[in-house]
Amino acid sequence: MHPLPHDGLALACLDEQLLVPGVKGLPITEPLRQGAIGVQGWKVLHADTSFPVAVLKTAALKHNLDWMRRFCERHKVSLAPHGKTTMSPQLFGAQLANGAWGITLASATQVQVAHRFGVRRVLLANQLVAPADIQAILALLHGDPDFDCIVLADSLAGVARLAQAVAAHPLQRPLPVLVELGLAGKRAGCRTPEEALTVARAVEGAPGLLLAGFEGYEGLLVTSDREADLRAVDAFLAQLVALVQSADDEGLFTGPEILLSAGGSSYFDLVARGFAHVGKLSRPVRAVLRSGCYLTSDHGLYGRHLRELDAREDESDGLRPALEVWSMVQSRPEPNLAILTMGKRDASYDADLPAPLFYHRPGPGAPNALPPGCEIVKMNDQHAYLRLPEGHPLCSELAVGDLVGCGISHPCTTFDKWQLLLAVDDDYAVRGAFNTFF
């Protein structure tokens, strides 16, 4: 059962697989066909699932998919969302069905997963250097010549490794390469436009390789000085635009179009506007955003950044949080402390600790909003410490067996803790499931 459109990806095998007892979040005691999850009648608020359980609210997902499609149409940009956020074939399919140009991934193994389920175009936004990984990508391209895989380079050594591998195993089409411009003191990428042009010339001169364009990642420009961050992002994007123009002036591009890519999940509106400043070049320019966390948003890091984006876009109905982790109160050892059946194995804690949102006594009705002052103050592997406001009635009302729903910050590191997340409607009735492949 597919609660979202799937663009014809090969997902039937997931619906047909038998899930056995031990899948986190599922209440099963005997094997169950995955496609039957949505007809079991489970309701999270009735405590029908196991806990903790990660849920994706399908109404929010559909809203976000449509919102991003309209955003890209308005700004005349393409979208290759970063699939490492979810590593979920069902969500890849929903993104492609809603206009995504391709899927961005971060490793050769992730590319293999995407190809297995039918994704036809991948941007591998990471340096491809290990011999086994290069061979894995070349094997896909040899076995499926119509599959598109665009890779990255940020050094002459990286270009040489790609060129040597392609020379030993020639392809029907040249391997497209984006040269990465980086940031001082940050992760990969050429440190200056001059270095990037040097690498671009090496790509253009290497038999079997094709200079596809340039890319960068502006999302690392996050400090406590937000105004300075925005100026730094704009300056970085201007460097990328100038780099493309310089490479074109040298005649380094020979493909049908020039790719210009950036756009994490914090500043993709600035990227769309910045890339609009590209002048007339020798061939069409395709601006590609790579935001991945837009799909679920969150209640923390990206939620804050997206509120800023909404203000810049004059947007009154922006992206909505779709991902929550629900757990149960398992201990009330102190009046203002509840211990939850959720920990570091279940929810993100690298950007912010989970945000407690709701509580509910299992049964009918809607969940209650938790009052201000409720806070997850600590997590162990399997426990979360929910601090309650001193003297609040909740200190005596919240009981062992009650449910607590938490939003998370930075969805990437919640998805990788779950093999399967449940699709729920606005009443938290379970309508299906999403698999992950990390």
PDB file of N, CA and C in Angstrom, residues 213-308:
ATOM      1  N   GLY A 213      29.674  20.733 -14.865  1.00  0.00           N
ATOM      2  CA  GLY A 213      29.398  22.021 -14.251  1.00  0.00           C
ATOM      3  C   GLY A 213      30.116  22.149 -12.918  1.00  0.00           C
ATOM      4  N   PHE A 214      29.534  22.961 -12.036  1.00  0.00           N
ATOM      5  CA  PHE A 214      30.129  23.230 -10.731  1.00  0.00           C
ATOM      6  C   PHE A 214      29.059  23.128  -9.651  1.00  0.00           C
ATOM      7  N   GLU A 215      29.495  22.820  -8.448  1.00  0.00           N
ATOM      8  CA  GLU A 215      28.557  22.758  -7.330  1.00  0.00           C
ATOM      9  C   GLU A 215      29.266  23.144  -6.045  1.00  0.00           C
ATOM     10  N   GLY A 216      28.441  23.416  -5.019  1.00  0.00           N
ATOM     11  CA  GLY A 216      28.956  23.710  -3.695  1.00  0.00           C
ATOM     12  C   GLY A 216      27.866  23.482  -2.669  1.00  0.00           C
ATOM     13  N   TYR A 217      28.239  23.619  -1.406  1.00  0.00           N
ATOM     14  CA  TYR A 217      27.261  23.432  -0.327  1.00  0.00           C
ATOM     15  C   TYR A 217      27.372  24.601   0.633  1.00  0.00           C
ATOM     16  N   GLU A 218      26.375  25.465   0.592  1.00  0.00           N
ATOM     17  CA  GLU A 218      26.360  26.679   1.407  1.00  0.00           C
ATOM     18  C   GLU A 218      25.819  26.444   2.816  1.00  0.00           C
ATOM     19  N   GLY A 219      25.265  25.242   3.069  1.00  0.00           N
ATOM     20  CA  GLY A 219      24.598  24.982   4.338  1.00  0.00           C
ATOM     21  C   GLY A 219      25.522  24.961   5.539  1.00  0.00           C
ATOM     22  N   LEU A 220      26.839  24.953   5.324  1.00  0.00           N
ATOM     23  CA  LEU A 220      27.784  24.971   6.440  1.00  0.00           C
ATOM     24  C   LEU A 220      27.965  26.370   7.018  1.00  0.00           C
ATOM     25  N   LEU A 221      27.394  27.369   6.360  1.00  0.00           N
ATOM     26  CA  LEU A 221      27.544  28.751   6.808  1.00  0.00           C
ATOM     27  C   LEU A 221      26.452  29.090   7.816  1.00  0.00           C
ATOM     28  N   VAL A 222      26.579  28.502   8.979  1.00  0.00           N
ATOM     29  CA  VAL A 222      25.611  28.713  10.058  1.00  0.00           C
ATOM     30  C   VAL A 222      26.364  29.085  11.328  1.00  0.00           C
ATOM     31  N   THR A 223      26.118  30.304  11.815  1.00  0.00           N
ATOM     32  CA  THR A 223      26.698  30.756  13.079  1.00  0.00           C
ATOM     33  C   THR A 223      25.593  31.451  13.875  1.00  0.00           C
ATOM     34  N   SER A 224      25.974  32.063  14.959  1.00  0.00           N
ATOM     35  CA  SER A 224      25.004  32.821  15.758  1.00  0.00           C
ATOM     36  C   SER A 224      24.725  34.194  15.164  1.00  0.00           C
ATOM     37  N   ASP A 225      25.527  34.604  14.186  1.00  0.00           N
ATOM     38  CA  ASP A 225      25.324  35.902  13.519  1.00  0.00           C
ATOM     39  C   ASP A 225      24.594  35.653  12.208  1.00  0.00           C
ATOM     40  N   ARG A 226      23.280  35.701  12.248  1.00  0.00           N
ATOM     41  CA  ARG A 226      22.491  35.306  11.084  1.00  0.00           C
ATOM     42  C   ARG A 226      22.676  36.277   9.909  1.00  0.00           C
ATOM     43  N   GLU A 227      22.781  37.561  10.176  1.00  0.00           N
ATOM     44  CA  GLU A 227      22.962  38.512   9.082  1.00  0.00           C
ATOM     45  C   GLU A 227      24.288  38.262   8.367  1.00  0.00           C
ATOM     46  N   ALA A 228      25.329  37.989   9.137  1.00  0.00           N
ATOM     47  CA  ALA A 228      26.620  37.681   8.517  1.00  0.00           C
ATOM     48  C   ALA A 228      26.546  36.382   7.734  1.00  0.00           C
ATOM     49  N   ASP A 229      25.785  35.410   8.238  1.00  0.00           N
ATOM     50  CA  ASP A 229      25.612  34.143   7.517  1.00  0.00           C
ATOM     51  C   ASP A 229      25.007  34.389   6.144  1.00  0.00           C
ATOM     52  N   LEU A 230      23.970  35.207   6.092  1.00  0.00           N
ATOM     53  CA  LEU A 230      23.281  35.453   4.820  1.00  0.00           C
ATOM     54  C   LEU A 230      24.209  36.158   3.829  1.00  0.00           C
ATOM     55  N   ARG A 231      25.012  37.080   4.327  1.00  0.00           N
ATOM     56  CA  ARG A 231      25.973  37.742   3.435  1.00  0.00           C
ATOM     57  C   ARG A 231      26.999  36.740   2.917  1.00  0.00           C
ATOM     58  N   ALA A 232      27.457  35.829   3.774  1.00  0.00           N
ATOM     59  CA  ALA A 232      28.438  34.822   3.364  1.00  0.00           C
ATOM     60  C   ALA A 232      27.849  33.874   2.325  1.00  0.00           C
ATOM     61  N   VAL A 233      26.583  33.493   2.513  1.00  0.00           N
ATOM     62  CA  VAL A 233      25.923  32.622   1.537  1.00  0.00           C
ATOM     63  C   VAL A 233      25.846  33.315   0.184  1.00  0.00           C
ATOM     64  N   ASP A 234      25.411  34.571   0.174  1.00  0.00           N
ATOM     65  CA  ASP A 234      25.299  35.298  -1.091  1.00  0.00           C
ATOM     66  C   ASP A 234      26.654  35.420  -1.779  1.00  0.00           C
ATOM     67  N   ALA A 235      27.703  35.660  -0.997  1.00  0.00           N
ATOM     68  CA  ALA A 235      29.041  35.783  -1.583  1.00  0.00           C
ATOM     69  C   ALA A 235      29.514  34.459  -2.171  1.00  0.00           C
ATOM     70  N   PHE A 236      29.230  33.365  -1.474  1.00  0.00           N
ATOM     71  CA  PHE A 236      29.618  32.044  -1.968  1.00  0.00           C
ATOM     72  C   PHE A 236      28.894  31.716  -3.272  1.00  0.00           C
ATOM     73  N   LEU A 237      27.609  32.012  -3.325  1.00  0.00           N
ATOM     74  CA  LEU A 237      26.842  31.751  -4.539  1.00  0.00           C
ATOM     75  C   LEU A 237      27.348  32.602  -5.697  1.00  0.00           C
ATOM     76  N   ALA A 238      27.719  33.833  -5.416  1.00  0.00           N
ATOM     77  CA  ALA A 238      28.270  34.692  -6.464  1.00  0.00           C
ATOM     78  C   ALA A 238      29.574  34.116  -7.008  1.00  0.00           C
ATOM     79  N   GLN A 239      30.374  33.511  -6.120  1.00  0.00           N
ATOM     80  CA  GLN A 239      31.605  32.846  -6.582  1.00  0.00           C
ATOM     81  C   GLN A 239      31.291  31.698  -7.530  1.00  0.00           C
ATOM     82  N   LEU A 240      30.285  30.905  -7.189  1.00  0.00           N
ATOM     83  CA  LEU A 240      29.908  29.786  -8.057  1.00  0.00           C
ATOM     84  C   LEU A 240      29.448  30.272  -9.426  1.00  0.00           C
ATOM     85  N   VAL A 241      28.621  31.310  -9.431  1.00  0.00           N
ATOM     86  CA  VAL A 241      28.137  31.863 -10.699  1.00  0.00           C
ATOM     87  C   VAL A 241      29.302  32.372 -11.538  1.00  0.00           C
ATOM     88  N   ALA A 242      30.223  33.105 -10.917  1.00  0.00           N
ATOM     89  CA  ALA A 242      31.374  33.627 -11.650  1.00  0.00           C
ATOM     90  C   ALA A 242      32.254  32.496 -12.167  1.00  0.00           C
ATOM     91  N   LEU A 243      32.350  31.424 -11.408  1.00  0.00           N
ATOM     92  CA  LEU A 243      33.157  30.277 -11.810  1.00  0.00           C
ATOM     93  C   LEU A 243      32.596  29.630 -13.072  1.00  0.00           C
ATOM     94  N   VAL A 244      31.295  29.452 -13.119  1.00  0.00           N
ATOM     95  CA  VAL A 244      30.652  28.887 -14.311  1.00  0.00           C
ATOM     96  C   VAL A 244      30.898  29.785 -15.524  1.00  0.00           C
ATOM     97  N   GLN A 245      30.776  31.076 -15.313  1.00  0.00           N
ATOM     98  CA  GLN A 245      30.986  32.006 -16.425  1.00  0.00           C
ATOM     99  C   GLN A 245      32.428  31.967 -16.915  1.00  0.00           C
ATOM    100  N   SER A 246      33.392  31.879 -15.992  1.00  0.00           N
ATOM    101  CA  SER A 246      34.801  31.812 -16.391  1.00  0.00           C
ATOM    102  C   SER A 246      35.094  30.534 -17.166  1.00  0.00           C
ATOM    103  N   ALA A 247      34.559  29.396 -16.679  1.00  0.00           N
ATOM    104  CA  ALA A 247      34.774  28.126 -17.378  1.00  0.00           C
ATOM    105  C   ALA A 247      34.160  28.156 -18.768  1.00  0.00           C
ATOM    106  N   ASP A 248      33.025  28.784 -18.892  1.00  0.00           N
ATOM    107  CA  ASP A 248      32.386  28.863 -20.210  1.00  0.00           C
ATOM    108  C   ASP A 248      33.189  29.765 -21.150  1.00  0.00           C
ATOM    109  N   ASP A 249      33.732  30.836 -20.616  1.00  0.00           N
ATOM    110  CA  ASP A 249      34.569  31.716 -21.437  1.00  0.00           C
ATOM    111  C   ASP A 249      35.766  30.961 -21.997  1.00  0.00           C
ATOM    112  N   GLU A 250      36.261  29.959 -21.238  1.00  0.00           N
ATOM    113  CA  GLU A 250      37.405  29.157 -21.694  1.00  0.00           C
ATOM    114  C   GLU A 250      36.982  28.025 -22.628  1.00  0.00           C
ATOM    115  N   GLY A 251      35.691  27.841 -22.817  1.00  0.00           N
ATOM    116  CA  GLY A 251      35.210  26.760 -23.678  1.00  0.00           C
ATOM    117  C   GLY A 251      35.354  25.379 -23.065  1.00  0.00           C
ATOM    118  N   LEU A 252      35.251  25.288 -21.752  1.00  0.00           N
ATOM    119  CA  LEU A 252      35.452  24.001 -21.074  1.00  0.00           C
ATOM    120  C   LEU A 252      34.223  23.096 -21.127  1.00  0.00           C
ATOM    121  N   PHE A 253      33.062  23.638 -21.436  1.00  0.00           N
ATOM    122  CA  PHE A 253      31.840  22.836 -21.455  1.00  0.00           C
ATOM    123  C   PHE A 253      31.556  22.327 -22.866  1.00  0.00           C
ATOM    124  N   THR A 254      31.292  21.029 -22.961  1.00  0.00           N
ATOM    125  CA  THR A 254      30.984  20.427 -24.269  1.00  0.00           C
ATOM    126  C   THR A 254      29.677  19.639 -24.247  1.00  0.00           C
ATOM    127  N   GLY A 255      29.050  19.527 -23.101  1.00  0.00           N
ATOM    128  CA  GLY A 255      27.797  18.789 -22.994  1.00  0.00           C
ATOM    129  C   GLY A 255      26.616  19.628 -23.437  1.00  0.00           C
ATOM    130  N   PRO A 256      25.413  19.045 -23.414  1.00  0.00           N
ATOM    131  CA  PRO A 256      24.222  19.764 -23.876  1.00  0.00           C
ATOM    132  C   PRO A 256      23.776  20.885 -22.948  1.00  0.00           C
ATOM    133  N   GLU A 257      24.132  20.825 -21.665  1.00  0.00           N
ATOM    134  CA  GLU A 257      23.753  21.874 -20.728  1.00  0.00           C
ATOM    135  C   GLU A 257      24.812  21.968 -19.641  1.00  0.00           C
ATOM    136  N   ILE A 258      24.758  23.058 -18.902  1.00  0.00           N
ATOM    137  CA  ILE A 258      25.696  23.304 -17.801  1.00  0.00           C
ATOM    138  C   ILE A 258      24.930  23.172 -16.500  1.00  0.00           C
ATOM    139  N   LEU A 259      25.441  22.345 -15.598  1.00  0.00           N
ATOM    140  CA  LEU A 259      24.807  22.181 -14.296  1.00  0.00           C
ATOM    141  C   LEU A 259      25.465  23.108 -13.272  1.00  0.00           C
ATOM    142  N   LEU A 260      24.614  23.749 -12.489  1.00  0.00           N
ATOM    143  CA  LEU A 260      25.051  24.612 -11.395  1.00  0.00           C
ATOM    144  C   LEU A 260      24.225  24.217 -10.182  1.00  0.00           C
ATOM    145  N   SER A 261      24.881  23.675  -9.164  1.00  0.00           N
ATOM    146  CA  SER A 261      24.119  23.053  -8.077  1.00  0.00           C
ATOM    147  C   SER A 261      24.613  23.494  -6.703  1.00  0.00           C
ATOM    148  N   ALA A 262      23.655  23.688  -5.808  1.00  0.00           N
ATOM    149  CA  ALA A 262      23.883  23.944  -4.380  1.00  0.00           C
ATOM    150  C   ALA A 262      22.521  23.769  -3.719  1.00  0.00           C
ATOM    151  N   GLY A 263      22.385  24.268  -2.526  1.00  0.00           N
ATOM    152  CA  GLY A 263      21.064  24.291  -1.917  1.00  0.00           C
ATOM    153  C   GLY A 263      20.826  23.187  -0.919  1.00  0.00           C
ATOM    154  N   GLY A 264      21.286  23.391   0.312  1.00  0.00           N
ATOM    155  CA  GLY A 264      20.891  22.495   1.388  1.00  0.00           C
ATOM    156  C   GLY A 264      19.474  22.830   1.808  1.00  0.00           C
ATOM    157  N   SER A 265      19.153  22.600   3.072  1.00  0.00           N
ATOM    158  CA  SER A 265      17.775  22.788   3.520  1.00  0.00           C
ATOM    159  C   SER A 265      17.566  24.082   4.292  1.00  0.00           C
ATOM    160  N   SER A 266      18.591  24.903   4.424  1.00  0.00           N
ATOM    161  CA  SER A 266      18.462  26.140   5.190  1.00  0.00           C
ATOM    162  C   SER A 266      18.332  27.377   4.316  1.00  0.00           C
ATOM    163  N   TYR A 267      19.006  27.404   3.159  1.00  0.00           N
ATOM    164  CA  TYR A 267      19.094  28.625   2.363  1.00  0.00           C
ATOM    165  C   TYR A 267      18.687  28.405   0.904  1.00  0.00           C
ATOM    166  N   PHE A 268      17.870  27.407   0.625  1.00  0.00           N
ATOM    167  CA  PHE A 268      17.661  27.095  -0.791  1.00  0.00           C
ATOM    168  C   PHE A 268      16.958  28.225  -1.546  1.00  0.00           C
ATOM    169  N   ASP A 269      16.242  29.095  -0.849  1.00  0.00           N
ATOM    170  CA  ASP A 269      15.644  30.256  -1.522  1.00  0.00           C
ATOM    171  C   ASP A 269      16.724  31.229  -1.985  1.00  0.00           C
ATOM    172  N   LEU A 270      17.762  31.416  -1.157  1.00  0.00           N
ATOM    173  CA  LEU A 270      18.866  32.283  -1.558  1.00  0.00           C
ATOM    174  C   LEU A 270      19.611  31.687  -2.747  1.00  0.00           C
ATOM    175  N   VAL A 271      19.743  30.356  -2.765  1.00  0.00           N
ATOM    176  CA  VAL A 271      20.408  29.690  -3.888  1.00  0.00           C
ATOM    177  C   VAL A 271      19.613  29.913  -5.171  1.00  0.00           C
ATOM    178  N   ALA A 272      18.306  29.729  -5.106  1.00  0.00           N
ATOM    179  CA  ALA A 272      17.469  29.910  -6.297  1.00  0.00           C
ATOM    180  C   ALA A 272      17.607  31.332  -6.838  1.00  0.00           C
ATOM    181  N   ARG A 273      17.593  32.309  -5.950  1.00  0.00           N
ATOM    182  CA  ARG A 273      17.712  33.696  -6.413  1.00  0.00           C
ATOM    183  C   ARG A 273      19.137  34.003  -6.874  1.00  0.00           C
ATOM    184  N   GLY A 274      20.124  33.448  -6.173  1.00  0.00           N
ATOM    185  CA  GLY A 274      21.505  33.706  -6.563  1.00  0.00           C
ATOM    186  C   GLY A 274      21.841  33.129  -7.927  1.00  0.00           C
ATOM    187  N   PHE A 275      21.330  31.941  -8.210  1.00  0.00           N
ATOM    188  CA  PHE A 275      21.617  31.310  -9.496  1.00  0.00           C
ATOM    189  C   PHE A 275      20.881  31.987 -10.649  1.00  0.00           C
ATOM    190  N   ALA A 276      19.882  32.783 -10.339  1.00  0.00           N
ATOM    191  CA  ALA A 276      19.180  33.514 -11.398  1.00  0.00           C
ATOM    192  C   ALA A 276      20.058  34.601 -12.015  1.00  0.00           C
ATOM    193  N   HIS A 277      21.204  34.886 -11.382  1.00  0.00           N
ATOM    194  CA  HIS A 277      22.099  35.934 -11.872  1.00  0.00           C
ATOM    195  C   HIS A 277      23.076  35.428 -12.929  1.00  0.00           C
ATOM    196  N   VAL A 278      22.994  34.155 -13.292  1.00  0.00           N
ATOM    197  CA  VAL A 278      23.881  33.648 -14.348  1.00  0.00           C
ATOM    198  C   VAL A 278      23.538  34.336 -15.666  1.00  0.00           C
ATOM    199  N   GLY A 279      24.565  34.859 -16.318  1.00  0.00           N
ATOM    200  CA  GLY A 279      24.339  35.524 -17.595  1.00  0.00           C
ATOM    201  C   GLY A 279      24.164  34.519 -18.728  1.00  0.00           C
ATOM    202  N   LYS A 280      24.058  35.039 -19.937  1.00  0.00           N
ATOM    203  CA  LYS A 280      23.888  34.176 -21.104  1.00  0.00           C
ATOM    204  C   LYS A 280      25.191  33.449 -21.387  1.00  0.00           C
ATOM    205  N   LEU A 281      25.105  32.117 -21.440  1.00  0.00           N
ATOM    206  CA  LEU A 281      26.290  31.299 -21.674  1.00  0.00           C
ATOM    207  C   LEU A 281      26.158  30.561 -23.000  1.00  0.00           C
ATOM    208  N   SER A 282      27.143  29.724 -23.304  1.00  0.00           N
ATOM    209  CA  SER A 282      27.191  29.053 -24.609  1.00  0.00           C
ATOM    210  C   SER A 282      26.119  27.980 -24.751  1.00  0.00           C
ATOM    211  N   ARG A 283      25.533  27.544 -23.626  1.00  0.00           N
ATOM    212  CA  ARG A 283      24.492  26.514 -23.650  1.00  0.00           C
ATOM    213  C   ARG A 283      23.594  26.715 -22.437  1.00  0.00           C
ATOM    214  N   PRO A 284      22.457  26.069 -22.408  1.00  0.00           N
ATOM    215  CA  PRO A 284      21.524  26.283 -21.291  1.00  0.00           C
ATOM    216  C   PRO A 284      22.145  25.893 -19.948  1.00  0.00           C
ATOM    217  N   VAL A 285      21.756  26.625 -18.911  1.00  0.00           N
ATOM    218  CA  VAL A 285      22.192  26.335 -17.546  1.00  0.00           C
ATOM    219  C   VAL A 285      21.024  25.713 -16.785  1.00  0.00           C
ATOM    220  N   ARG A 286      21.302  24.589 -16.123  1.00  0.00           N
ATOM    221  CA  ARG A 286      20.295  23.975 -15.252  1.00  0.00           C
ATOM    222  C   ARG A 286      20.744  24.188 -13.803  1.00  0.00           C
ATOM    223  N   ALA A 287      19.973  24.994 -13.078  1.00  0.00           N
ATOM    224  CA  ALA A 287      20.232  25.216 -11.655  1.00  0.00           C
ATOM    225  C   ALA A 287      19.537  24.116 -10.866  1.00  0.00           C
ATOM    226  N   VAL A 288      20.300  23.396 -10.055  1.00  0.00           N
ATOM    227  CA  VAL A 288      19.778  22.229  -9.334  1.00  0.00           C
ATOM    228  C   VAL A 288      19.916  22.439  -7.835  1.00  0.00           C
ATOM    229  N   LEU A 289      18.781  22.468  -7.136  1.00  0.00           N
ATOM    230  CA  LEU A 289      18.771  22.501  -5.677  1.00  0.00           C
ATOM    231  C   LEU A 289      18.866  21.084  -5.139  1.00  0.00           C
ATOM    232  N   ARG A 290      19.442  20.929  -3.933  1.00  0.00           N
ATOM    233  CA  ARG A 290      19.632  19.592  -3.379  1.00  0.00           C
ATOM    234  C   ARG A 290      19.020  19.430  -1.981  1.00  0.00           C
ATOM    235  N   SER A 291      18.136  20.314  -1.600  1.00  0.00           N
ATOM    236  CA  SER A 291      17.533  20.222  -0.268  1.00  0.00           C
ATOM    237  C   SER A 291      16.878  18.863  -0.065  1.00  0.00           C
ATOM    238  N   GLY A 292      17.170  18.212   1.060  1.00  0.00           N
ATOM    239  CA  GLY A 292      16.555  16.930   1.371  1.00  0.00           C
ATOM    240  C   GLY A 292      15.589  17.007   2.541  1.00  0.00           C
ATOM    241  N   CYS A 293      15.911  17.871   3.522  1.00  0.00           N
ATOM    242  CA  CYS A 293      15.102  17.924   4.743  1.00  0.00           C
ATOM    243  C   CYS A 293      13.794  18.690   4.561  1.00  0.00           C
ATOM    244  N   TYR A 294      13.612  19.338   3.403  1.00  0.00           N
ATOM    245  CA  TYR A 294      12.336  20.020   3.164  1.00  0.00           C
ATOM    246  C   TYR A 294      11.171  19.053   3.290  1.00  0.00           C
ATOM    247  N   LEU A 295      11.383  17.782   2.945  1.00  0.00           N
ATOM    248  CA  LEU A 295      10.276  16.831   2.849  1.00  0.00           C
ATOM    249  C   LEU A 295       9.593  16.623   4.194  1.00  0.00           C
ATOM    250  N   THR A 296      10.368  16.512   5.254  1.00  0.00           N
ATOM    251  CA  THR A 296       9.775  16.320   6.579  1.00  0.00           C
ATOM    252  C   THR A 296       9.889  17.558   7.446  1.00  0.00           C
ATOM    253  N   SER A 297      10.790  18.492   7.070  1.00  0.00           N
ATOM    254  CA  SER A 297      11.098  19.618   7.939  1.00  0.00           C
ATOM    255  C   SER A 297      11.422  19.079   9.337  1.00  0.00           C
ATOM    256  N   ASP A 298      11.321  19.905  10.369  1.00  0.00           N
ATOM    257  CA  ASP A 298      11.513  19.403  11.729  1.00  0.00           C
ATOM    258  C   ASP A 298      11.033  20.439  12.729  1.00  0.00           C
ATOM    259  N   HIS A 299      11.176  20.136  14.010  1.00  0.00           N
ATOM    260  CA  HIS A 299      10.762  21.041  15.078  1.00  0.00           C
ATOM    261  C   HIS A 299      11.959  21.724  15.717  1.00  0.00           C
ATOM    262  N   GLY A 300      13.105  21.742  15.044  1.00  0.00           N
ATOM    263  CA  GLY A 300      14.302  22.301  15.644  1.00  0.00           C
ATOM    264  C   GLY A 300      15.103  23.113  14.652  1.00  0.00           C
ATOM    265  N   LEU A 301      16.297  22.613  14.316  1.00  0.00           N
ATOM    266  CA  LEU A 301      17.254  23.329  13.488  1.00  0.00           C
ATOM    267  C   LEU A 301      16.629  23.856  12.204  1.00  0.00           C
ATOM    268  N   TYR A 302      16.050  22.966  11.393  1.00  0.00           N
ATOM    269  CA  TYR A 302      15.496  23.405  10.116  1.00  0.00           C
ATOM    270  C   TYR A 302      14.194  24.171  10.299  1.00  0.00           C
ATOM    271  N   GLY A 303      13.433  23.832  11.335  1.00  0.00           N
ATOM    272  CA  GLY A 303      12.235  24.609  11.616  1.00  0.00           C
ATOM    273  C   GLY A 303      12.568  26.080  11.817  1.00  0.00           C
ATOM    274  N   ARG A 304      13.654  26.361  12.541  1.00  0.00           N
ATOM    275  CA  ARG A 304      14.069  27.754  12.767  1.00  0.00           C
ATOM    276  C   ARG A 304      14.511  28.408  11.465  1.00  0.00           C
ATOM    277  N   HIS A 305      15.315  27.705  10.689  1.00  0.00           N
ATOM    278  CA  HIS A 305      15.803  28.284   9.438  1.00  0.00           C
ATOM    279  C   HIS A 305      14.678  28.481   8.433  1.00  0.00           C
ATOM    280  N   LEU A 306      13.724  27.559   8.428  1.00  0.00           N
ATOM    281  CA  LEU A 306      12.632  27.674   7.466  1.00  0.00           C
ATOM    282  C   LEU A 306      11.666  28.799   7.826  1.00  0.00           C
ATOM    283  N   ARG A 307      11.574  29.127   9.102  1.00  0.00           N
ATOM    284  CA  ARG A 307      10.776  30.312   9.456  1.00  0.00           C
ATOM    285  C   ARG A 307      11.424  31.573   8.894  1.00  0.00           C
ATOM    286  N   GLU A 308      12.744  31.630   8.896  1.00  0.00           N
ATOM    287  CA  GLU A 308      13.441  32.755   8.273  1.00  0.00           C
ATOM    288  C   GLU A 308      13.188  32.753   6.764  1.00  0.00           C
TER     289      GLU A 308
END
